Amino acid sequence: MSNESKKFLKTLSKVEGLSVDDLYPKSIHQVEDTVVCMLKGDVDSLFALGSLALKFEGKAHNVDGIPYVIAPLTFKNGQVLRALFPFTKPIPVLHKQRSFGLGDRLGLATEGHARVFESYDAYPIFAQQSIRELALTHRTYEDVLDAASFSVFKVGFTRGFGADGDHLKKKKDIEYALSLGFTMITLDASDYIRNDVNGMTDEQVDQLVSLDEHHKERYLGKVIEIEKHNIEITEIELKRAILVYGKALAFTNDIYQTYFVNQKASANFELSIDETATPTTPIQHYFVAKELECYNVKLDTLAPRFCGEFQKGIDYIGDINQFEKELEIHAAIARHFGYKLSIHSGSDKFSIFTLIGKHTKGHFHVKTAGTNWLEAMHLVSIKSPTLYRSIHHYALSMFDEAQKFYHVTTDLTKIPNVDDLSDQDLPLLFKNNDARQVLHITYGFILNHKDDSGQFVFRNELFNLWKQESSTYSDLLYTHIGKHLELLYKGFNG
Ligand code: ZN
């Protein structure tokens, strides 16, 4: 402990009976003459001592003639913290060799996540939510940012992290995320991607598209060499690609020119074309990349829709040999155009992580989201079997409704009846893919379920439990996300 910290603790003891046990040990940070730390409490708060303490909103006092403030964890104080301690402010991380997104839906997971990234050099994106996730969890981007900033401050994670406005489709949402200093925008172009083209005959496609000279010149009658791969595009494949992606490309160009060209925003720019029924073939990936190059759009990452299925919260489903073959070409195309491949719905894809590490040569962005929610429910099954059982029943009852929003192939008959399981066996449900998916896709319903008098049925009890058991939650995440990283690194570390 530094002399400054010792002096700080000595002064602290003269303040409202506070002692070292009242604060998080790794949260003591100093800037100029001011020391700031985080105090434990039913609701945590910041404690700032020194001349800069007065920047925080909260009650101001004096000790030995030095001002101090006990500051609530508000957005305004978050902004002060981010200004005083740059490591609590998100940075663009997609240009780092490796990055990893962790959508912390509950605002409780960053402590556990941060422990993983003490041991791996990949840069984490601790703040990452889509607008749909915000709506279902009743959160705002202000909350999401604060949860990340306050957590890294609390645990002393100083290496830097990113903030991703995930799967944004509208200008107003992009502006919202950028205005708060989010350092990455994931543009979701899926509304402009045509899903009906795969079902069309060649004749139908042929009639709908007439090629201009630029398209012919760029693609037809040549072998395009990308590393060791030869890409050849036929006229009909080109026409199909134009039909499927043409509008999405124009939309991407519009967004890029509005917000990103000439470093207008310092945020990174990712294009996602994954949330669609149409898998991105390597040829189509090349087409999308080449067209964007012609528009002068510079991507930092691109998320194709790979072959096979990337369902929520479970391992990859599909032909792994075909996946590997296509991944190799996707990765080569990304390198050729100077961006990183982004792998979405990356939660729990254990059978392909090592291939991803290998073929991207360790240059990747992997995005996970719901798996930290599943670990939070896993915790409930361990610590509060009764609560778990009633949530489980409720989740099953809402499954049909929830299924409308997700593509899953859940078989409810494969889930054992929770009333027949002993308390000790309940956590085993988290090894059952069908149970995982039910709990995964019903998170919004579970968190928002209210009784007739308008009271939350599960929400408050859940948050109390999660807060009380935060160190077990952190352990679960450390193990579970750690497994993701371990396998990814195996692919390029040998
Ligand atoms: Zn996605």
Coordinates of C-alpha atoms and ligand atoms in Angstrom, one line a residue:
M1 CA 0.0 0.0 0.0
S2 CA 1.4 3.4 -0.9
N3 CA 2.1 6.1 1.6
E4 CA -0.7 8.1 0.1
S5 CA -3.1 5.3 0.7
K6 CA -2.0 4.8 4.3
K7 CA -2.4 8.5 4.9
F8 CA -5.8 8.3 3.2
L9 CA -7.0 5.5 5.5
K10 CA -5.8 7.3 8.5
T11 CA -7.8 10.3 7.6
L12 CA -10.8 8.1 6.7
S13 CA -10.9 6.8 10.2
K14 CA -11.7 10.3 11.4
V15 CA -14.7 10.4 9.0
E16 CA -18.1 9.2 10.2
G17 CA -16.5 6.2 11.9
L18 CA -15.4 4.7 8.5
S19 CA -12.7 2.0 8.5
V20 CA -10.9 0.1 5.8
D21 CA -13.6 -2.6 6.1
D22 CA -16.1 -0.1 4.7
L23 CA -14.5 0.2 1.3
Y24 CA -13.6 -2.1 -1.6
P25 CA -9.8 -2.6 -1.2
K26 CA -9.0 -2.3 -4.9
S27 CA -11.1 0.8 -5.3
I28 CA -8.6 3.3 -3.9
H29 CA -7.4 5.6 -6.7
Q30 CA -5.6 8.9 -6.6
V31 CA -5.6 11.9 -8.9
E32 CA -3.5 15.0 -7.9
D33 CA -4.2 15.7 -4.2
T34 CA -7.5 13.8 -4.3
V35 CA -8.1 10.1 -3.3
V36 CA -11.4 8.5 -4.3
C37 CA -12.6 5.0 -3.3
M38 CA -15.9 3.1 -3.3
L39 CA -17.8 2.5 0.0
K40 CA -19.7 -0.6 0.6
G41 CA -23.3 -0.3 1.5
D42 CA -26.9 -1.5 0.8
V43 CA -26.2 0.9 -2.1
D44 CA -22.6 1.5 -2.8
S45 CA -21.2 5.1 -3.0
L46 CA -18.1 7.0 -3.8
F47 CA -15.9 8.6 -1.2
A48 CA -13.7 11.5 -2.4
L49 CA -11.2 13.3 -0.2
G50 CA -9.2 16.3 -1.5
S51 CA -9.7 19.5 -3.5
L52 CA -11.2 17.7 -6.5
A53 CA -13.8 16.0 -4.2
L54 CA -16.0 19.0 -4.6
K55 CA -16.6 18.1 -8.3
F56 CA -18.8 15.3 -7.2
E57 CA -22.4 15.9 -6.3
G58 CA -23.2 14.8 -2.7
K59 CA -22.8 16.1 0.8
A60 CA -19.6 18.0 1.3
H61 CA -17.7 18.0 4.6
N62 CA -14.3 18.7 6.0
V63 CA -11.7 16.7 7.9
D64 CA -8.4 18.2 9.1
G65 CA -9.3 21.1 6.8
I66 CA -9.6 18.9 3.7
P67 CA -12.9 18.7 1.8
Y68 CA -14.6 15.3 1.3
V69 CA -17.7 14.2 -0.4
I70 CA -19.8 11.0 -0.1
A71 CA -21.2 10.8 -3.6
P72 CA -24.0 8.5 -4.8
L73 CA -23.5 6.4 -7.9
T74 CA -25.4 8.7 -10.2
F75 CA -24.8 9.3 -13.9
K76 CA -23.5 12.8 -13.1
N77 CA -21.0 11.4 -10.7
G78 CA -20.1 8.8 -13.3
Q79 CA -19.2 11.6 -15.6
V80 CA -17.0 13.2 -13.0
L81 CA -15.3 9.8 -12.3
R82 CA -14.7 9.3 -16.1
A83 CA -13.2 12.7 -16.3
L84 CA -10.9 12.3 -13.3
F85 CA -9.9 8.6 -14.0
P86 CA -9.5 7.9 -17.7
F87 CA -9.5 4.1 -17.2
T88 CA -13.2 4.3 -16.2
K89 CA -14.1 5.9 -19.5
P90 CA -14.5 3.6 -22.5
I91 CA -11.9 3.5 -25.3
P92 CA -12.1 2.2 -28.9
V93 CA -10.8 -1.3 -28.8
L94 CA -11.6 -2.9 -32.1
H95 CA -8.1 -2.0 -33.5
K96 CA -6.5 -4.1 -30.8
Q97 CA -5.6 -7.6 -32.0
R98 CA -8.3 -9.2 -30.0
S99 CA -11.5 -7.9 -28.4
F100 CA -14.4 -9.6 -26.7
G101 CA -17.9 -8.2 -26.1
L102 CA -19.8 -9.0 -22.9
G103 CA -23.4 -7.7 -22.8
D104 CA -23.9 -7.3 -19.1
R105 CA -27.7 -7.3 -19.1
L106 CA -28.1 -6.9 -15.4
G107 CA -25.3 -4.4 -14.7
L108 CA -23.8 -6.9 -12.3
A109 CA -21.4 -8.9 -14.3
T110 CA -18.4 -6.7 -14.9
E111 CA -16.6 -7.7 -11.7
G112 CA -16.5 -11.3 -12.7
H113 CA -15.7 -10.4 -16.4
A114 CA -12.9 -8.1 -15.4
R115 CA -11.1 -11.0 -13.5
V116 CA -11.0 -13.0 -16.8
F117 CA -9.4 -10.1 -18.7
E118 CA -6.7 -9.7 -16.0
S119 CA -5.3 -13.0 -17.5
Y120 CA -6.0 -12.5 -21.2
D121 CA -4.7 -9.7 -23.4
A122 CA -8.0 -9.4 -25.4
Y123 CA -9.7 -6.1 -24.7
P124 CA -13.2 -6.4 -23.2
I125 CA -16.3 -4.5 -24.1
F126 CA -18.0 -4.3 -20.8
A127 CA -20.8 -2.0 -21.9
Q128 CA -22.7 -3.6 -24.7
Q129 CA -26.4 -3.6 -25.2
S130 CA -28.9 -3.4 -28.0
I131 CA -32.0 -1.2 -27.9
R132 CA -34.1 -4.3 -27.5
E133 CA -32.1 -5.4 -24.4
L134 CA -32.5 -1.9 -22.9
A135 CA -36.2 -2.0 -23.4
L136 CA -36.6 -5.5 -21.8
T137 CA -34.4 -4.7 -18.8
H138 CA -35.7 -1.1 -18.4
R139 CA -32.2 0.3 -18.6
T140 CA -30.7 3.2 -20.5
Y141 CA -27.3 3.6 -22.1
E142 CA -26.4 5.9 -19.2
D143 CA -27.0 2.9 -16.8
V144 CA -25.0 0.6 -19.0
L145 CA -22.1 2.9 -19.2
D146 CA -22.2 3.7 -15.4
A147 CA -22.3 0.0 -14.5
A148 CA -19.1 -0.6 -16.4
S149 CA -17.3 2.5 -15.2
F150 CA -18.2 2.0 -11.5
S151 CA -17.3 -1.6 -11.7
V152 CA -13.8 -1.1 -13.2
F153 CA -13.2 1.6 -10.6
K154 CA -14.3 -0.8 -7.8
V155 CA -12.1 -3.7 -8.9
G156 CA -9.2 -1.6 -10.1
F157 CA -9.3 -2.8 -13.7
T158 CA -7.2 -0.1 -15.4
R159 CA -6.3 -1.7 -18.8
G160 CA -9.3 -0.1 -20.6
F161 CA -12.6 -1.3 -22.0
G162 CA -15.0 -0.5 -24.8
A163 CA -18.7 0.5 -25.0
D164 CA -20.8 -0.9 -27.9
G165 CA -24.1 0.4 -29.0
D166 CA -25.0 -3.0 -30.2
H167 CA -27.3 -3.9 -33.2
L168 CA -28.4 -0.3 -33.8
K169 CA -30.7 0.2 -36.7
K170 CA -31.8 3.9 -36.4
K171 CA -30.0 7.1 -36.6
K172 CA -31.5 8.4 -33.4
D173 CA -30.2 5.4 -31.5
I174 CA -26.7 5.8 -33.0
E175 CA -26.8 9.5 -32.0
Y176 CA -27.8 8.5 -28.5
A177 CA -24.9 6.0 -28.0
L178 CA -22.4 8.4 -29.6
S179 CA -23.5 11.3 -27.4
L180 CA -22.6 9.4 -24.3
G181 CA -19.2 8.5 -25.6
F182 CA -19.8 4.9 -26.7
T183 CA -16.7 3.8 -28.5
M184 CA -18.3 1.4 -30.9
I185 CA -21.4 1.3 -33.0
T186 CA -22.6 -2.0 -34.4
L187 CA -24.8 -1.2 -37.3
D188 CA -27.5 -3.8 -37.9
A189 CA -28.4 -3.7 -41.6
S190 CA -30.7 -6.7 -41.4
D191 CA -33.9 -4.7 -42.1
Y192 CA -32.4 -4.0 -45.6
I193 CA -31.2 -7.5 -46.3
R194 CA -33.6 -9.5 -48.5
N195 CA -34.4 -13.0 -47.2
D196 CA -36.6 -14.0 -50.1
V197 CA -33.8 -14.2 -52.7
N198 CA -32.7 -17.7 -51.8
G199 CA -36.1 -19.0 -52.6
M200 CA -36.0 -17.5 -56.1
T201 CA -35.1 -19.3 -59.3
D202 CA -32.3 -18.1 -61.4
E203 CA -34.8 -16.8 -64.0
Q204 CA -36.6 -14.7 -61.4
V205 CA -33.3 -13.2 -60.1
D206 CA -32.1 -12.6 -63.7
Q207 CA -35.2 -10.5 -64.5
L208 CA -35.0 -8.4 -61.3
V209 CA -31.4 -7.2 -61.8
S210 CA -29.6 -5.6 -64.7
L211 CA -25.9 -5.3 -64.1
D212 CA -24.1 -2.0 -64.7
E213 CA -20.6 -1.8 -66.2
H214 CA -19.0 -1.2 -62.8
H215 CA -20.3 -4.4 -61.4
K216 CA -19.3 -6.4 -64.5
E217 CA -15.8 -5.0 -64.4
R218 CA -15.3 -5.6 -60.7
Y219 CA -16.5 -9.2 -60.5
L220 CA -17.1 -11.0 -63.7
G221 CA -14.7 -13.1 -65.8
K222 CA -11.9 -13.1 -63.3
V223 CA -10.3 -15.1 -60.6
I224 CA -10.0 -13.1 -57.4
E225 CA -7.1 -14.3 -55.3
I226 CA -7.3 -13.8 -51.6
E227 CA -4.4 -15.4 -49.8
K228 CA -4.5 -19.0 -51.0
H229 CA -8.2 -18.8 -52.0
N230 CA -9.5 -18.3 -55.4
I231 CA -12.9 -16.6 -55.6
E232 CA -14.9 -16.7 -58.8
I233 CA -18.3 -15.1 -59.2
T234 CA -20.8 -16.0 -61.8
E235 CA -23.2 -13.6 -63.3
I236 CA -26.2 -15.1 -61.5
E237 CA -24.3 -15.2 -58.1
L238 CA -23.5 -11.5 -58.6
K239 CA -27.1 -10.7 -59.3
R240 CA -28.2 -12.6 -56.3
A241 CA -25.7 -10.7 -54.1
I242 CA -26.9 -7.4 -55.5
L243 CA -30.5 -8.3 -54.7
V244 CA -29.8 -9.6 -51.2
Y245 CA -27.4 -6.8 -50.1
G246 CA -27.8 -3.9 -52.4
K247 CA -30.1 -1.8 -50.1
A248 CA -28.1 -2.8 -47.0
L249 CA -25.0 -1.5 -48.6
A250 CA -26.6 1.8 -49.5
F251 CA -27.9 2.1 -45.9
T252 CA -24.4 1.3 -44.5
N253 CA -22.8 3.9 -46.7
D254 CA -25.4 6.5 -45.6
I255 CA -24.7 5.8 -41.9
Y256 CA -20.9 5.8 -42.5
Q257 CA -20.9 9.1 -44.3
T258 CA -23.2 10.7 -41.7
Y259 CA -21.3 9.7 -38.6
F260 CA -17.9 8.2 -39.3
V261 CA -16.2 9.5 -42.4
N262 CA -13.1 11.6 -41.8
Q263 CA -13.1 10.5 -38.1
K264 CA -16.3 12.5 -37.4
A265 CA -16.9 10.1 -34.5
S266 CA -13.9 8.5 -32.8
A267 CA -16.0 5.4 -32.3
N268 CA -15.3 2.1 -34.1
F269 CA -17.7 1.0 -36.8
E270 CA -18.9 -2.6 -37.1
L271 CA -21.3 -3.8 -39.7
S272 CA -23.5 -6.8 -38.7
I273 CA -25.3 -8.8 -41.4
D274 CA -25.8 -11.7 -39.1
E275 CA -29.4 -11.3 -37.8
T276 CA -31.0 -12.5 -41.0
A277 CA -32.2 -15.9 -42.3
T278 CA -29.7 -15.7 -45.2
P279 CA -26.2 -17.1 -44.5
T280 CA -23.4 -15.0 -45.9
T281 CA -21.4 -17.1 -48.3
P282 CA -17.7 -16.3 -48.7
I283 CA -18.5 -14.9 -52.2
Q284 CA -21.2 -12.6 -50.7
H285 CA -18.8 -11.5 -48.0
Y286 CA -16.3 -10.6 -50.7
F287 CA -19.0 -8.7 -52.6
V288 CA -20.1 -6.8 -49.5
A289 CA -16.5 -5.9 -48.6
K290 CA -15.6 -4.8 -52.2
E291 CA -18.7 -2.7 -52.6
L292 CA -18.1 -0.9 -49.3
E293 CA -14.5 -0.3 -50.4
C294 CA -15.8 1.3 -53.5
Y295 CA -18.1 3.5 -51.4
N296 CA -14.9 4.3 -49.3
V297 CA -16.6 2.9 -46.2
K298 CA -14.0 1.8 -43.7
L299 CA -15.1 -1.0 -41.3
D300 CA -13.3 -2.0 -38.2
T301 CA -15.2 -5.3 -38.0
L302 CA -17.8 -7.2 -39.9
A303 CA -20.1 -9.9 -38.6
P304 CA -21.3 -12.2 -41.3
R305 CA -24.0 -14.8 -40.7
F306 CA -21.9 -18.0 -40.8
C307 CA -23.3 -21.3 -42.1
G308 CA -24.9 -23.6 -39.5
E309 CA -26.7 -22.2 -36.5
F310 CA -25.6 -19.8 -33.8
Q311 CA -28.5 -20.2 -31.4
K312 CA -28.6 -18.4 -28.1
G313 CA -26.8 -19.8 -25.1
I314 CA -25.8 -23.1 -26.6
D315 CA -23.0 -24.6 -28.6
Y316 CA -22.7 -24.4 -32.4
I317 CA -25.2 -26.5 -34.4
G318 CA -24.1 -27.6 -37.9
D319 CA -21.4 -29.1 -40.0
I320 CA -18.1 -28.2 -38.4
N321 CA -16.0 -29.1 -41.4
Q322 CA -18.0 -26.8 -43.6
F323 CA -17.9 -24.1 -41.0
E324 CA -14.1 -24.3 -40.8
K325 CA -13.7 -24.2 -44.6
E326 CA -15.9 -21.1 -44.9
L327 CA -14.4 -19.5 -41.8
E328 CA -10.9 -19.8 -43.3
I329 CA -12.1 -17.8 -46.3
H330 CA -14.1 -15.3 -44.3
A331 CA -11.0 -14.6 -42.2
A332 CA -8.8 -14.2 -45.2
I333 CA -11.3 -11.8 -46.8
A334 CA -11.4 -9.7 -43.6
R335 CA -7.6 -9.5 -43.5
H336 CA -7.5 -8.6 -47.2
F337 CA -9.8 -5.6 -46.6
G338 CA -8.2 -4.6 -43.4
Y339 CA -10.8 -5.3 -40.8
K340 CA -11.4 -8.0 -38.1
L341 CA -13.9 -10.7 -38.3
S342 CA -16.6 -10.4 -35.7
I343 CA -18.4 -13.4 -34.4
H344 CA -21.8 -12.7 -33.0
S345 CA -23.9 -14.9 -30.7
G346 CA -20.6 -16.2 -29.4
S347 CA -21.9 -17.4 -26.1
D348 CA -21.1 -21.0 -25.4
K349 CA -19.8 -21.9 -28.9
F350 CA -17.2 -24.1 -27.3
S351 CA -16.8 -26.6 -30.2
I352 CA -15.6 -23.8 -32.7
F353 CA -13.7 -21.3 -30.5
T354 CA -10.3 -22.9 -31.2
L355 CA -11.1 -22.9 -35.0
I356 CA -11.9 -19.2 -34.7
G357 CA -8.7 -18.4 -32.8
K358 CA -6.7 -20.4 -35.4
H359 CA -8.2 -19.1 -38.7
T360 CA -8.3 -15.5 -37.6
K361 CA -4.7 -15.9 -36.5
G362 CA -5.8 -14.4 -33.1
H363 CA -7.3 -11.3 -34.6
F364 CA -11.0 -11.4 -33.8
H365 CA -13.9 -9.8 -32.1
V366 CA -16.2 -12.2 -30.4
K367 CA -19.5 -11.0 -29.0
T368 CA -21.4 -12.7 -26.1
A369 CA -24.4 -11.4 -24.4
G370 CA -27.0 -13.7 -22.8
T371 CA -24.7 -16.1 -21.2
N372 CA -24.0 -13.9 -18.2
W373 CA -27.8 -13.8 -17.6
L374 CA -27.8 -17.6 -17.7
E375 CA -25.0 -17.7 -15.2
A376 CA -27.1 -15.3 -13.0
M377 CA -29.9 -17.8 -13.2
H378 CA -27.5 -20.7 -12.5
L379 CA -26.6 -18.8 -9.3
V380 CA -30.2 -18.7 -8.4
S381 CA -30.5 -22.4 -8.9
I382 CA -27.6 -23.0 -6.5
K383 CA -28.5 -20.4 -3.8
S384 CA -32.3 -20.3 -3.8
P385 CA -33.9 -23.5 -5.1
T386 CA -37.4 -22.4 -4.2
L387 CA -37.2 -19.1 -6.1
Y388 CA -35.5 -20.9 -9.0
R389 CA -38.4 -23.4 -9.3
S390 CA -41.1 -20.8 -9.5
I391 CA -39.1 -18.8 -12.1
H392 CA -38.6 -22.0 -14.1
H393 CA -42.3 -22.7 -14.2
Y394 CA -43.0 -19.2 -15.2
A395 CA -40.4 -19.3 -17.9
L396 CA -41.9 -22.5 -19.4
S397 CA -45.4 -20.8 -19.4
M398 CA -44.0 -17.8 -21.4
F399 CA -41.9 -19.9 -23.8
D400 CA -44.3 -19.7 -26.7
E401 CA -44.6 -16.0 -26.5
A402 CA -40.8 -15.5 -26.2
Q403 CA -40.1 -17.8 -29.1
K404 CA -41.6 -15.2 -31.5
F405 CA -38.5 -13.1 -31.0
Y406 CA -35.8 -15.7 -31.4
H407 CA -34.8 -18.6 -33.6
V408 CA -34.4 -21.6 -31.3
T409 CA -35.1 -25.3 -31.8
T410 CA -35.9 -26.0 -28.1
D411 CA -37.5 -29.3 -27.2
L412 CA -39.5 -28.8 -24.0
T413 CA -40.0 -32.5 -23.5
K414 CA -36.2 -32.9 -22.9
I415 CA -36.4 -30.7 -19.8
P416 CA -36.9 -32.6 -16.6
N417 CA -39.7 -31.5 -14.3
V418 CA -38.1 -29.2 -11.7
D419 CA -40.4 -30.4 -9.0
D420 CA -38.9 -33.9 -9.4
L421 CA -35.3 -32.6 -9.1
S422 CA -33.5 -32.4 -5.7
D423 CA -32.1 -29.0 -4.7
Q424 CA -28.6 -30.3 -5.4
D425 CA -29.6 -31.4 -8.9
L426 CA -31.2 -28.1 -10.0
P427 CA -27.9 -26.5 -11.2
L428 CA -27.5 -29.5 -13.6
L429 CA -30.3 -27.9 -15.7
F430 CA -27.7 -25.4 -16.9
K431 CA -26.0 -28.3 -18.7
N432 CA -29.3 -29.0 -20.5
N433 CA -29.5 -27.1 -23.8
D434 CA -33.3 -27.0 -23.9
A435 CA -33.5 -25.6 -20.3
R436 CA -30.8 -23.1 -21.1
Q437 CA -32.7 -21.8 -24.1
V438 CA -36.0 -21.5 -22.2
L439 CA -34.4 -19.4 -19.5
H440 CA -32.3 -17.5 -22.0
I441 CA -35.1 -16.2 -24.2
T442 CA -37.6 -15.5 -21.4
Y443 CA -35.3 -13.1 -19.5
G444 CA -37.4 -10.0 -20.3
F445 CA -40.6 -11.7 -19.2
I446 CA -39.0 -13.0 -15.9
L447 CA -37.6 -9.5 -15.0
N448 CA -40.8 -7.7 -15.8
H449 CA -43.4 -10.1 -14.5
K450 CA -45.9 -8.3 -12.2
D451 CA -48.7 -9.5 -10.1
D452 CA -52.3 -8.0 -10.1
S453 CA -51.3 -5.2 -7.8
G454 CA -48.5 -4.1 -10.2
Q455 CA -45.7 -5.4 -8.0
F456 CA -42.7 -7.2 -9.5
V457 CA -43.0 -10.9 -8.8
F458 CA -39.3 -11.9 -9.2
R459 CA -37.3 -8.8 -10.0
N460 CA -36.6 -7.4 -6.5
E461 CA -36.0 -10.8 -4.9
L462 CA -33.6 -11.6 -7.8
F463 CA -31.6 -8.4 -7.5
N464 CA -31.3 -8.8 -3.7
L465 CA -30.0 -12.3 -4.1
W466 CA -27.5 -11.4 -6.9
K467 CA -26.2 -8.5 -4.8
Q468 CA -25.9 -10.7 -1.7
E469 CA -24.1 -13.4 -3.6
S470 CA -22.0 -11.2 -5.8
S471 CA -18.8 -13.1 -5.1
T472 CA -20.3 -16.4 -6.2
Y473 CA -21.6 -14.7 -9.3
S474 CA -18.2 -13.4 -10.0
D475 CA -16.7 -16.9 -9.6
L476 CA -19.2 -18.4 -12.0
L477 CA -18.5 -15.8 -14.7
Y478 CA -14.8 -16.1 -14.2
T479 CA -15.0 -19.8 -14.9
H480 CA -17.6 -19.7 -17.6
I481 CA -16.2 -16.8 -19.7
G482 CA -12.7 -18.0 -18.9
K483 CA -13.5 -21.2 -20.8
H484 CA -14.4 -19.1 -23.9
L485 CA -11.1 -17.3 -23.8
E486 CA -9.1 -20.4 -23.1
L487 CA -10.4 -22.2 -26.2
L488 CA -10.1 -19.1 -28.4
Y489 CA -6.4 -18.7 -27.4
K490 CA -5.7 -22.4 -27.9
G491 CA -6.3 -21.7 -31.6
F492 CA -3.3 -19.4 -32.1
N493 CA -1.1 -19.9 -29.1
G494 CA -0.5 -23.5 -30.0
Ligands
ZN1 ZN -25.5 -10.2 -34.1

